[in-house]
mmCIF file of C-alpha atoms and ligand atoms in Angstrom:
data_model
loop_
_atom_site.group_PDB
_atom_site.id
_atom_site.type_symbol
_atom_site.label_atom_id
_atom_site.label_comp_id
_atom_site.label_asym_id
_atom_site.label_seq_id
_atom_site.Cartn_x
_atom_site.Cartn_y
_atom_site.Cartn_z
ATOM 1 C CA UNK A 1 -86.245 -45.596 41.838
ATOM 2 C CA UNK A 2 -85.765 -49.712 41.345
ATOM 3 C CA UNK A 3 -89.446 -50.371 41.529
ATOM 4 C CA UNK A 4 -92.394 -48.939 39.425
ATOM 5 C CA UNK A 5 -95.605 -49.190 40.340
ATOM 6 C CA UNK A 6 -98.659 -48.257 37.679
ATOM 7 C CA UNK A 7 -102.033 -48.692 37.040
ATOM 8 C CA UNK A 8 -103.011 -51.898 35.542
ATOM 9 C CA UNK A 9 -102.398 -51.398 31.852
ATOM 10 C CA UNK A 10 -104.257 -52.205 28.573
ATOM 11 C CA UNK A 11 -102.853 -53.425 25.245
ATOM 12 C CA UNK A 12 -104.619 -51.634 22.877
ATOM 13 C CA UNK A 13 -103.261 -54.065 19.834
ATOM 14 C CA UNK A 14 -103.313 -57.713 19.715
ATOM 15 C CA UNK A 15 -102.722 -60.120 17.897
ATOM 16 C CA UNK A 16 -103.859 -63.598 20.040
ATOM 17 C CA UNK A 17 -104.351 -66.380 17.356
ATOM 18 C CA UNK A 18 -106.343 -69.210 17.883
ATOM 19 C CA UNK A 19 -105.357 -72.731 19.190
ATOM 20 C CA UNK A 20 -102.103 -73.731 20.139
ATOM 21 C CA UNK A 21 -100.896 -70.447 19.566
ATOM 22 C CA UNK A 22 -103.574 -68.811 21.425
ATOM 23 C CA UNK A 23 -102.517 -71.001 24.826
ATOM 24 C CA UNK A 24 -99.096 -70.758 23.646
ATOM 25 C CA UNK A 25 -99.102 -66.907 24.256
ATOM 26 C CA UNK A 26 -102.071 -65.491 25.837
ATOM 27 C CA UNK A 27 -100.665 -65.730 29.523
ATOM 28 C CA UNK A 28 -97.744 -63.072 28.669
ATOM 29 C CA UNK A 29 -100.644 -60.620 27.663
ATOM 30 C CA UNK A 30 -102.666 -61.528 30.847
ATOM 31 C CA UNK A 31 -99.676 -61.612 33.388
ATOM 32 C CA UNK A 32 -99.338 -57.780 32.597
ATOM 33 C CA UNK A 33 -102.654 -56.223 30.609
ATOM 34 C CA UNK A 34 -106.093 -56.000 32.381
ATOM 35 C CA UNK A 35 -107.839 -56.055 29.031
ATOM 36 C CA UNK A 36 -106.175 -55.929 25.115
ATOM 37 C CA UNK A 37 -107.996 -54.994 21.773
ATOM 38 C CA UNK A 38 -107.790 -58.272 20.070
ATOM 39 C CA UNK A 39 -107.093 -58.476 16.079
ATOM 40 C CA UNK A 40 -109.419 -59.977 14.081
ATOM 41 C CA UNK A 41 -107.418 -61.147 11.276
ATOM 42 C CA UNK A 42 -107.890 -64.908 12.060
ATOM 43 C CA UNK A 43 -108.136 -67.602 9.062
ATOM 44 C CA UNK A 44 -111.091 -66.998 8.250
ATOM 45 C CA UNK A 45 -111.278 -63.823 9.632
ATOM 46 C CA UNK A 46 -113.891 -62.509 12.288
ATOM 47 C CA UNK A 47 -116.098 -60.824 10.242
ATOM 48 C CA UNK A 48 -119.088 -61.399 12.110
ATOM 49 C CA UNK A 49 -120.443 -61.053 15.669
ATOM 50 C CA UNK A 50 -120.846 -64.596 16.084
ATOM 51 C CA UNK A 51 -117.882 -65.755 14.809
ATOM 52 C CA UNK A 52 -116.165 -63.208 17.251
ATOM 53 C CA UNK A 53 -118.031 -64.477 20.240
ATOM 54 C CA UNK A 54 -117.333 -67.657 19.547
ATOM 55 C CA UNK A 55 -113.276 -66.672 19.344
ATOM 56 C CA UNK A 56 -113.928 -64.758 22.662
ATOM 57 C CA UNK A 57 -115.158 -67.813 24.657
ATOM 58 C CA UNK A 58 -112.118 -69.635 23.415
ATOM 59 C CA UNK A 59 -109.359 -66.822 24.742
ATOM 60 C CA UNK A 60 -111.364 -66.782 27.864
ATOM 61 C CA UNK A 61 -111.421 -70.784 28.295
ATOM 62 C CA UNK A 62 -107.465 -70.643 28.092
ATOM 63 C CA UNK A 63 -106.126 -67.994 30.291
ATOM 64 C CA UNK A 64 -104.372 -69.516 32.989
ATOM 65 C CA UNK A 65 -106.692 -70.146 36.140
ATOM 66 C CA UNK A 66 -107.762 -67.069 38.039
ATOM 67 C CA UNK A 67 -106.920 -64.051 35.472
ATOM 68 C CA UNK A 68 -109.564 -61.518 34.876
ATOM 69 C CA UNK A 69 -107.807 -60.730 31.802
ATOM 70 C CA UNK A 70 -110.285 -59.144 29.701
ATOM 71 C CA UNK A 71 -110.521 -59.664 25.598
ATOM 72 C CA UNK A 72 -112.064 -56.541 24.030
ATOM 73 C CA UNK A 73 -113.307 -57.636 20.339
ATOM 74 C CA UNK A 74 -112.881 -56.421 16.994
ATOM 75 C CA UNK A 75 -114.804 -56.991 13.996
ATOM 76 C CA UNK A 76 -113.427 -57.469 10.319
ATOM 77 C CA UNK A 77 -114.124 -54.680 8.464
ATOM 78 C CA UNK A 78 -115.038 -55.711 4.729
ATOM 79 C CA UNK A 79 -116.745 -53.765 1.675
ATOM 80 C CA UNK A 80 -120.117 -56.808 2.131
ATOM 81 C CA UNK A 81 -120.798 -56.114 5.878
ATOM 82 C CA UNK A 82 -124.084 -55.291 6.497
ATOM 83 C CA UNK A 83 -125.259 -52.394 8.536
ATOM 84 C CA UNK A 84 -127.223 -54.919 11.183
ATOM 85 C CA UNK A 85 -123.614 -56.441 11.686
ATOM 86 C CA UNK A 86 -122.152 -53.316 12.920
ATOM 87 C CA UNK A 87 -125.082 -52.570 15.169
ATOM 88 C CA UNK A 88 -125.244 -56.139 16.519
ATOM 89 C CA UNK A 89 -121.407 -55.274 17.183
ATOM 90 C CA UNK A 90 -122.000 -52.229 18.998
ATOM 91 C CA UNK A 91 -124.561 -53.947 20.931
ATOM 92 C CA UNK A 92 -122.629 -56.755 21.749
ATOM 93 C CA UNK A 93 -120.069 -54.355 22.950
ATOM 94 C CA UNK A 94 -117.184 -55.066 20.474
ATOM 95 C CA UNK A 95 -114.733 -52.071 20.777
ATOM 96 C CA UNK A 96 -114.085 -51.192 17.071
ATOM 97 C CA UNK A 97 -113.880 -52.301 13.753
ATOM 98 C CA UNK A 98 -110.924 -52.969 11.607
ATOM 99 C CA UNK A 99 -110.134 -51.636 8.579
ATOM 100 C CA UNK A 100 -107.181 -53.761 6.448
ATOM 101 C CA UNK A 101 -106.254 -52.727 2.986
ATOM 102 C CA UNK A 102 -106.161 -56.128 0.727
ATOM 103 C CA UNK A 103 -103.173 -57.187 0.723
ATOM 104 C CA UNK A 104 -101.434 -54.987 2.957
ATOM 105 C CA UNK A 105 -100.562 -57.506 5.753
ATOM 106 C CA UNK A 106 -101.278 -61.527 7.024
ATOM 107 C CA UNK A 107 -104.524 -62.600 5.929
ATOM 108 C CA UNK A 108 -105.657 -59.034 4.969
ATOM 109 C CA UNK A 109 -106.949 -60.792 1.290
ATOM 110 C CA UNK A 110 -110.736 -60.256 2.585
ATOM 111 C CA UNK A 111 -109.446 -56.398 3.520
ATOM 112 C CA UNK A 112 -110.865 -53.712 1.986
ATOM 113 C CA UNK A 113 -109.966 -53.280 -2.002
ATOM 114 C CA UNK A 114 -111.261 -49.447 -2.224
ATOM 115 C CA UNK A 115 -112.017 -47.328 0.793
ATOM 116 C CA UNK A 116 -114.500 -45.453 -0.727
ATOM 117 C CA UNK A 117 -116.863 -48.999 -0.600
ATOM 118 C CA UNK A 118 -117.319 -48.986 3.021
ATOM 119 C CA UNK A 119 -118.231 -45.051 2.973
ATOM 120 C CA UNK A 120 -121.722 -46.818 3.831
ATOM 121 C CA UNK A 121 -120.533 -48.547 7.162
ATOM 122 C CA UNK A 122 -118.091 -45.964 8.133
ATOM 123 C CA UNK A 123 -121.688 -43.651 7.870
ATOM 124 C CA UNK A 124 -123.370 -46.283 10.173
ATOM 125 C CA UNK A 125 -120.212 -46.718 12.376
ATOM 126 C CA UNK A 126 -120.561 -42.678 13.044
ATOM 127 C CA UNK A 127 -123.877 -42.914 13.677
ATOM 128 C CA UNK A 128 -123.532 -45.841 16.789
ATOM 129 C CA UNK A 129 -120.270 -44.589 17.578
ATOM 130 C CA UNK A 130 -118.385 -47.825 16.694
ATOM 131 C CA UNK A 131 -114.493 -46.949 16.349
ATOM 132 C CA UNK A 132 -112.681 -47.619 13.190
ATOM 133 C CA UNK A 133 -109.136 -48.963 13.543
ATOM 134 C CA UNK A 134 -106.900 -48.417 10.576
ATOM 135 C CA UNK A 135 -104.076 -50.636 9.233
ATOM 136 C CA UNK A 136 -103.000 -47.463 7.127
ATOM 137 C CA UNK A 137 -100.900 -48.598 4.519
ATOM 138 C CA UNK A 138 -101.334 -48.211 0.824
ATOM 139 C CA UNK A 139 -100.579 -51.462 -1.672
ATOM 140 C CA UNK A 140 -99.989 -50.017 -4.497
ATOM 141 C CA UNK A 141 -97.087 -51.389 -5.808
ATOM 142 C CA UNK A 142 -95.910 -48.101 -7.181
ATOM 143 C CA UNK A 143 -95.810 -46.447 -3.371
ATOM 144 C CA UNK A 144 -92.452 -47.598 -1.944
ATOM 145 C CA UNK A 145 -92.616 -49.700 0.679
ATOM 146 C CA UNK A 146 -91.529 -47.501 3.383
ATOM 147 C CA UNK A 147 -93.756 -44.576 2.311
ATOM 148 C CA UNK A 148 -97.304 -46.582 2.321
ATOM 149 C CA UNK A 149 -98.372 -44.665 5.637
ATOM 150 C CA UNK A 150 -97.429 -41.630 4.710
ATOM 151 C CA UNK A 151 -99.189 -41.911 1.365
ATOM 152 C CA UNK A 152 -102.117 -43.866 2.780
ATOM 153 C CA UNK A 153 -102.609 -40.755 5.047
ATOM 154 C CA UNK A 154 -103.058 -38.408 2.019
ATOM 155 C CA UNK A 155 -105.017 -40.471 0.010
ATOM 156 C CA UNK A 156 -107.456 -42.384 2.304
ATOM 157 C CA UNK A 157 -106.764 -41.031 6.066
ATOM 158 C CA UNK A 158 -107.260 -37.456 5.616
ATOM 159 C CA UNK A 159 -110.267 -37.640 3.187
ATOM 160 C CA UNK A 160 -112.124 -39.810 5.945
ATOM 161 C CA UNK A 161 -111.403 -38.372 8.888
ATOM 162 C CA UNK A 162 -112.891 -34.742 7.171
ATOM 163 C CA UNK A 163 -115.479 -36.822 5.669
ATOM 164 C CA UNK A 164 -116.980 -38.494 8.920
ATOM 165 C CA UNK A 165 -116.581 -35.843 11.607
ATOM 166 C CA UNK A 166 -118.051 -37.654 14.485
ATOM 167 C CA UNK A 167 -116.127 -41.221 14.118
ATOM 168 C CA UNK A 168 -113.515 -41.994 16.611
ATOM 169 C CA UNK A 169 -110.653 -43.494 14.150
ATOM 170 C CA UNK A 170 -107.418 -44.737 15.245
ATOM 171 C CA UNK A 171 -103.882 -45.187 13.438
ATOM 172 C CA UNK A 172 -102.596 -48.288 14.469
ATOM 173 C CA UNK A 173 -98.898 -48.966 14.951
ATOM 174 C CA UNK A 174 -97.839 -45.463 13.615
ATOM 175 C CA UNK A 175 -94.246 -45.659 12.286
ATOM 176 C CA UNK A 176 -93.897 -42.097 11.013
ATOM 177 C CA UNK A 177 -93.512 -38.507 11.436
ATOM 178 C CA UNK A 178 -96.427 -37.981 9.165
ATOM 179 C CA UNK A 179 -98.435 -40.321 10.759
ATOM 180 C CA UNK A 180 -97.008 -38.373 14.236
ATOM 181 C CA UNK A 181 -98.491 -35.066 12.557
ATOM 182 C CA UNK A 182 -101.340 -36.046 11.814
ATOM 183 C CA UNK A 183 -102.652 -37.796 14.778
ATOM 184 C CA UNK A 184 -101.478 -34.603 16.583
ATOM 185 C CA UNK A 185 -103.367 -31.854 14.773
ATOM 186 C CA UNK A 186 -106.086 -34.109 13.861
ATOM 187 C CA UNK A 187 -109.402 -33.905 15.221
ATOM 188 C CA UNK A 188 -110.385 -35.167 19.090
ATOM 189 C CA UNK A 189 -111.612 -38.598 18.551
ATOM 190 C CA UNK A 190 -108.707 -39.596 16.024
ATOM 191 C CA UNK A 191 -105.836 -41.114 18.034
ATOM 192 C CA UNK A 192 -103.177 -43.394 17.801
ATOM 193 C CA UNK A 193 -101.455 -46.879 19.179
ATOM 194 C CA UNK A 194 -97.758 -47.053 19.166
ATOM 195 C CA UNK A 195 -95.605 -50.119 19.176
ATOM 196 C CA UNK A 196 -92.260 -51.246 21.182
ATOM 197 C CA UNK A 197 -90.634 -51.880 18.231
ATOM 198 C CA UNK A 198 -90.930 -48.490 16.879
ATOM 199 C CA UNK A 199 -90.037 -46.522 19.876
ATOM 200 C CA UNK A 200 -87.148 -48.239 19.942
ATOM 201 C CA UNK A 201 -85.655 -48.888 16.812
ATOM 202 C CA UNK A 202 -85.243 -48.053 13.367
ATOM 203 C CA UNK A 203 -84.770 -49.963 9.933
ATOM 204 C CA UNK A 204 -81.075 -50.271 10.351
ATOM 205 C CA UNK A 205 -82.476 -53.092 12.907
ATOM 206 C CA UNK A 206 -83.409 -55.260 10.069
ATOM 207 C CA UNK A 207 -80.349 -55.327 8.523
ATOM 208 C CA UNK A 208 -77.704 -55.627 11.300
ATOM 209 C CA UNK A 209 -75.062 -58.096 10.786
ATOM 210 C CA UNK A 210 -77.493 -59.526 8.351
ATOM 211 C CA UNK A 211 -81.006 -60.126 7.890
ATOM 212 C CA UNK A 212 -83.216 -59.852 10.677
ATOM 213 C CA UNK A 213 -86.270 -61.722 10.239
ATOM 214 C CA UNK A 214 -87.704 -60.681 13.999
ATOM 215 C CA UNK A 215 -87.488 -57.505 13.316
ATOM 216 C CA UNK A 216 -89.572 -57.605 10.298
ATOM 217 C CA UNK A 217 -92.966 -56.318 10.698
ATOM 218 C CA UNK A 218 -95.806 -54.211 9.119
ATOM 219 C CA UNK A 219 -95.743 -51.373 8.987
ATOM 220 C CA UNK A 220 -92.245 -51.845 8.473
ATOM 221 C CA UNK A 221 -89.203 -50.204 10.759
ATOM 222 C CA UNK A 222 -88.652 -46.619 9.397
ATOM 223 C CA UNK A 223 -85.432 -44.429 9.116
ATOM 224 C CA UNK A 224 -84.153 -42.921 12.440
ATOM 225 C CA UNK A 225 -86.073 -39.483 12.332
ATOM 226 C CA UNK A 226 -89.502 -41.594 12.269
ATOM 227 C CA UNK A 227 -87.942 -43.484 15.213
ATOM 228 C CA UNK A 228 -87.576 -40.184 17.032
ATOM 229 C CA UNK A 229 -90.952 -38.827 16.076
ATOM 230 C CA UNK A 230 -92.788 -41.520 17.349
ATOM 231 C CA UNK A 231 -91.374 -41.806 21.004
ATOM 232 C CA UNK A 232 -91.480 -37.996 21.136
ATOM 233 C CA UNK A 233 -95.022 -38.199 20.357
ATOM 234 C CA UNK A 234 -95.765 -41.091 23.287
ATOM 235 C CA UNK A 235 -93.467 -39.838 25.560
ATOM 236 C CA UNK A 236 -95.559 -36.298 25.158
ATOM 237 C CA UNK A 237 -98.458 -36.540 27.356
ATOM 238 C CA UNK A 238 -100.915 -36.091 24.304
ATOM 239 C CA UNK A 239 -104.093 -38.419 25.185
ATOM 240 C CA UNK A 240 -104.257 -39.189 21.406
ATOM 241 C CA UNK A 241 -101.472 -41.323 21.647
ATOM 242 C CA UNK A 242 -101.649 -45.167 23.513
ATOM 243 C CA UNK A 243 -99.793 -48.353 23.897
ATOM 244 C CA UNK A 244 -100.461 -51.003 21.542
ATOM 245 C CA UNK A 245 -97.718 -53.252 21.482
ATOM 246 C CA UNK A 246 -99.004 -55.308 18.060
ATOM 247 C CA UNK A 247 -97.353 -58.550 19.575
ATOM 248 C CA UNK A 248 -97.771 -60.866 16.270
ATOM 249 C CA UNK A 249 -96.637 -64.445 16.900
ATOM 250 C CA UNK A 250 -95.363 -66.581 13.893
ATOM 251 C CA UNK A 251 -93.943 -69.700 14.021
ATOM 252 C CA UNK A 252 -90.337 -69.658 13.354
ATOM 253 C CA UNK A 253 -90.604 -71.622 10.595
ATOM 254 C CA UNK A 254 -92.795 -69.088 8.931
ATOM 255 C CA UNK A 255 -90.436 -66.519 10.329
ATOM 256 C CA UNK A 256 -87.204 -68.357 8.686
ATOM 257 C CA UNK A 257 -88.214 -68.968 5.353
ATOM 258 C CA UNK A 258 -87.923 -67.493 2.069
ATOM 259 C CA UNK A 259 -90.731 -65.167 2.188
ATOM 260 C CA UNK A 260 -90.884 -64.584 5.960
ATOM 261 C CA UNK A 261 -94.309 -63.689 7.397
ATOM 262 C CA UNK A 262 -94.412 -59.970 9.192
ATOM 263 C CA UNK A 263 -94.642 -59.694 12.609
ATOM 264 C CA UNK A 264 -92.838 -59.482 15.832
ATOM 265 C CA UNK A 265 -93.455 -60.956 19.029
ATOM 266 C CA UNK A 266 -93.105 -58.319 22.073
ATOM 267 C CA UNK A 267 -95.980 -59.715 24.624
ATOM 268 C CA UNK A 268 -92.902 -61.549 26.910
ATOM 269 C CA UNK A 269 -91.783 -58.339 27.447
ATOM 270 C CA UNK A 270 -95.147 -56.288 26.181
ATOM 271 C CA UNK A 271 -95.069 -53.281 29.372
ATOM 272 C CA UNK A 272 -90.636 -54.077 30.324
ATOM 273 C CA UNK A 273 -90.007 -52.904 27.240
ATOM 274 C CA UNK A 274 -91.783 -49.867 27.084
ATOM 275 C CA UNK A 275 -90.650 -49.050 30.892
ATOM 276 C CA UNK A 276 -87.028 -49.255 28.991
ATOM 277 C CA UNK A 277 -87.649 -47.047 26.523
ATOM 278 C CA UNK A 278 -89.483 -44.292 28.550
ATOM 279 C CA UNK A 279 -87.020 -44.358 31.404
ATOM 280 C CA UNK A 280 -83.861 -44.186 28.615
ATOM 281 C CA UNK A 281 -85.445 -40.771 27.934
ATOM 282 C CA UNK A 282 -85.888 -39.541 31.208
ATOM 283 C CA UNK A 283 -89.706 -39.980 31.356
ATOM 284 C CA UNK A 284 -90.492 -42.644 33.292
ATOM 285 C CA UNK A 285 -93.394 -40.680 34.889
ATOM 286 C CA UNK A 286 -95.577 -40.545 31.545
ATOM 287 C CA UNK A 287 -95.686 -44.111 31.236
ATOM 288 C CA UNK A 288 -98.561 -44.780 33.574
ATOM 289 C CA UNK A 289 -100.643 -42.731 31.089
ATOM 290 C CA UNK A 290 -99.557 -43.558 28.131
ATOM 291 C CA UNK A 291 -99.968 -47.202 28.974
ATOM 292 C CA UNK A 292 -102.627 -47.368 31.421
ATOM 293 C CA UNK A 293 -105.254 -44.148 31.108
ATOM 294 C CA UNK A 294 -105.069 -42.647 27.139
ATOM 295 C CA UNK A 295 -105.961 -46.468 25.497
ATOM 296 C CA UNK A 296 -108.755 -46.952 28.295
ATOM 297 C CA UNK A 297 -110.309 -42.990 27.957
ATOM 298 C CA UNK A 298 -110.455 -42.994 24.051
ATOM 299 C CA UNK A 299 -112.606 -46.469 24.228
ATOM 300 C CA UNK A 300 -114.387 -45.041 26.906
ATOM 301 C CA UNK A 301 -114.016 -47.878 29.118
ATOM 302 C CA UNK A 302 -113.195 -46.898 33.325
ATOM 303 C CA UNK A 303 -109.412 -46.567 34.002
ATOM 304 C CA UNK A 304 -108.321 -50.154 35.641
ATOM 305 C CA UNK A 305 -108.282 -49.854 39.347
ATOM 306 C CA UNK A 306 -105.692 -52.904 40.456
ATOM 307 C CA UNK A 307 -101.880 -52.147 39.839
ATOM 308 C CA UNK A 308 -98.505 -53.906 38.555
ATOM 309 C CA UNK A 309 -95.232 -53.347 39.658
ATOM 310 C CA UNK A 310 -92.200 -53.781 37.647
ATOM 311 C CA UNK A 311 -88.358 -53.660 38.992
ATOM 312 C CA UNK A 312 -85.578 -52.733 37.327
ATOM 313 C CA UNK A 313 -83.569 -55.944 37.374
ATOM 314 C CA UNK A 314 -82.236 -57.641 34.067
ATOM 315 C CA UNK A 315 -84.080 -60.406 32.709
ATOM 316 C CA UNK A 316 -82.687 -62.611 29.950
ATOM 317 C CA UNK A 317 -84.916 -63.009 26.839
ATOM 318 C CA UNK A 318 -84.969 -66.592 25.608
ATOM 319 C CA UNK A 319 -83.828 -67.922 22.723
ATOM 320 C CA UNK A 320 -87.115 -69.112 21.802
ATOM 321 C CA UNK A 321 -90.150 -70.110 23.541
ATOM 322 C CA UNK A 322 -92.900 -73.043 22.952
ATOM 323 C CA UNK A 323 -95.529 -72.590 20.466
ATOM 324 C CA UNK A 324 -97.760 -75.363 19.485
ATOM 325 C CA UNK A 325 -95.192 -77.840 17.446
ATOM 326 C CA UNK A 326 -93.162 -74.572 16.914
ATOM 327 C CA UNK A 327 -90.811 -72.486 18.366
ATOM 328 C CA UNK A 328 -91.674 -68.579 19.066
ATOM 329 C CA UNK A 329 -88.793 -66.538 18.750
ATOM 330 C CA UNK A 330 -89.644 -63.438 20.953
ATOM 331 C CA UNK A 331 -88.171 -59.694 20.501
ATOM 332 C CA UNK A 332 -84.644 -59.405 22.369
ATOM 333 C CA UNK A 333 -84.427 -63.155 22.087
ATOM 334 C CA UNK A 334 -80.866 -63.725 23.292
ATOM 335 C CA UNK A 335 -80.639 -60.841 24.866
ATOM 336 C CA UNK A 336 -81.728 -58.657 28.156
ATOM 337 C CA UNK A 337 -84.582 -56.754 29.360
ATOM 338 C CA UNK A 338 -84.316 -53.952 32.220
ATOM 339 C CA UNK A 339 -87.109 -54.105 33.755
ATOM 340 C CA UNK A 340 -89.279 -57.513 35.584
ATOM 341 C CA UNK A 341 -92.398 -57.960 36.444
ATOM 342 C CA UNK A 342 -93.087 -58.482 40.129
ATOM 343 C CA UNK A 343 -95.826 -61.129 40.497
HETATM 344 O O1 DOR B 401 -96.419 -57.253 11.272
HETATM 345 C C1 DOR B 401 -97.630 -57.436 11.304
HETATM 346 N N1 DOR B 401 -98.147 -58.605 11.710
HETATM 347 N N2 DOR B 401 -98.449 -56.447 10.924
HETATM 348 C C2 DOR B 401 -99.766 -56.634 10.792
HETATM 349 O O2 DOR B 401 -100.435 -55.719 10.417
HETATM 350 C C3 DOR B 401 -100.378 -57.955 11.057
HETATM 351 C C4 DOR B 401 -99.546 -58.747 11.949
HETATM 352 C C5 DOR B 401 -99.924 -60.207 11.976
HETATM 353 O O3 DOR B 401 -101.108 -60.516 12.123
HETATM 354 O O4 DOR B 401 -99.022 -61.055 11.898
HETATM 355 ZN ZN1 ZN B 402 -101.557 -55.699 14.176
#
């Protein structure tokens, strides 16, 4: 089989910036998603409906001419927002609501200090059946850094999920086999997003032949086991797991530096290299779901009807690409991909 042919599919993790940036990118995401779950950890972030409107109108004024590329929008979750902001959400049909631990990731300083504070708008969020989408990561300094999902699970995850019964809540960007777990025997309407870069590799990326600032993201790149656990569990068929590839341009600058920003930039490549990873383990046929019908179900949003088609023909990554008075360096850079889009 040398071509694949799928439903159109949807990212259901973002990250688009604003600007620049935003034009920079947002045609990678467009060329191959019908819609995406933006992030709305801008500076300031989008924590309210009209500053997330306004955002929207400014992704939609610069995809490239004729997309229907769709941005669904996400509100900043903090311990002040009011109830009416959640409902005016809802009602302007914003997709979810982000939870981000202060301090856990970029500009997550307006995040959430305690997660027992915004018991009152998960309680509203229940009650309009607005999703919450969890960064789930604890910052306590004590928690080593490659445990704060696991932990954040225990402490926080567990305790809300039993708490709030009826609210859809995703994991995003699980890393672990706890995370794996939990998702898996966890209630229906508690699901997860899953990321390219941890299907397909572990934290012995960030250290090979030296430091590897492109592969440092958050949550960061766990041991191999975690590595297996999370492309058994989206290679399994379960509708609680979904593509979300977390594509999270820096400039390189920011990337090279001596306190390098997290995130990794995968949109490029943001469906080839998920075809890779599926087909390596013999499972190319789950990828149309995974990619294309679990994401779009749990929003409860129709399945996309148009299609893309990938081939399997290497494609060199570049070095870098433009971004703004930057340079993005992409995942792979360098290197190949095994699949192409076929426009
Ligand atoms: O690596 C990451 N980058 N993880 C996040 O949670 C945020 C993201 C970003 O916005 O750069
Ligand atoms: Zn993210």
């Amino acid at each position: 089989m040398d071509t694949l042919t799928l439903t159109r599919p949807d990212d259901c993790h973002l990250h688009l910036r604003d600007g620049p940036a935003l034009a920079a990118v947002l045609g990678d995401s467009a060329r191959r998603f019908a819609r995406a779950v933006v992030m709305p950890n801008l500076r300031p972030p989008l924590t309210t409906v009209a500053a997330a409107q306004a955002y929207r109108e400014r992704i939609l004024a610069a995809l490239p001419a004729g997309s229907d590329f769709e941005p669904l929008m996400t509100l900043y979750l903090t311990e002040a927002t009011p109830a009416r902001e959640l409902e005016a959400a809802k009602a302007a049909g914003m997709v979810g609501v982000k939870l981000y631990p202060a301090g856990a990731t970029t500009h997550s300083d307006a995040g959430v200090r305690r997660v027992e504070a915004i018991y009152p708008q998960l309680e509203t969020m229940q009650a309009i059946d607005l999703p919450l989408l969890v960064h789930g990561e604890v910052t306590d300094p004590a928690v080593d850094v490659f445990d704060r999902e696991a932990v954040f699970i225990e402490r926080h995850l567990a305790p809300l999920v039993a708490r709030f019964p009826g609210l859809r809540v995703v994991l995003e960007h699980i890393t672990t086999r706890e995370g794996v777990a939990f998702v898996r025997a966890a209630r229906p309407g508690v699901a997860a997003t899953i990321t390219p870069q941890h299907l397909s590799m572990n934290r012995g990326a960030l250290f090979e032949g030296g430091l590897r600032p492109h592969h440092y993201c958050l949550p960061v790149l766990k041991r191999e086991e975690h590595r297996a656990a999370v492309l058994a569990a989206a290679l399994s068929g379960d509708p609680k797991f979904f593509l979300g590839t977390d594509s999270a341009p820096h400039p390189r600058g920011d990337k090279h530096s001596a306190c390098g920003c997290a995130g990794i930039y995968s949109a490029h490549a943001g469906i080839e290299l998920y075809a890779e990873a599926f087909e390596q383990a013999g499972a190319l046929d789950r990828l149309e779901a995974f990619a294309s019908h679990h994401g779009a179900d749990f929003y409860r949003l129709p399945r996309n009807t148009g299609t893309l088609t990938l081939r399997r023909a290497p494609q060199a990554v570049p070095e870098s690409l433009p971004f703004g008075d930057d340079r993005l360096v992409p995942l792979r850079a360098g290197g190949q991909l095994a699949w192409r889009l076929v426009e």
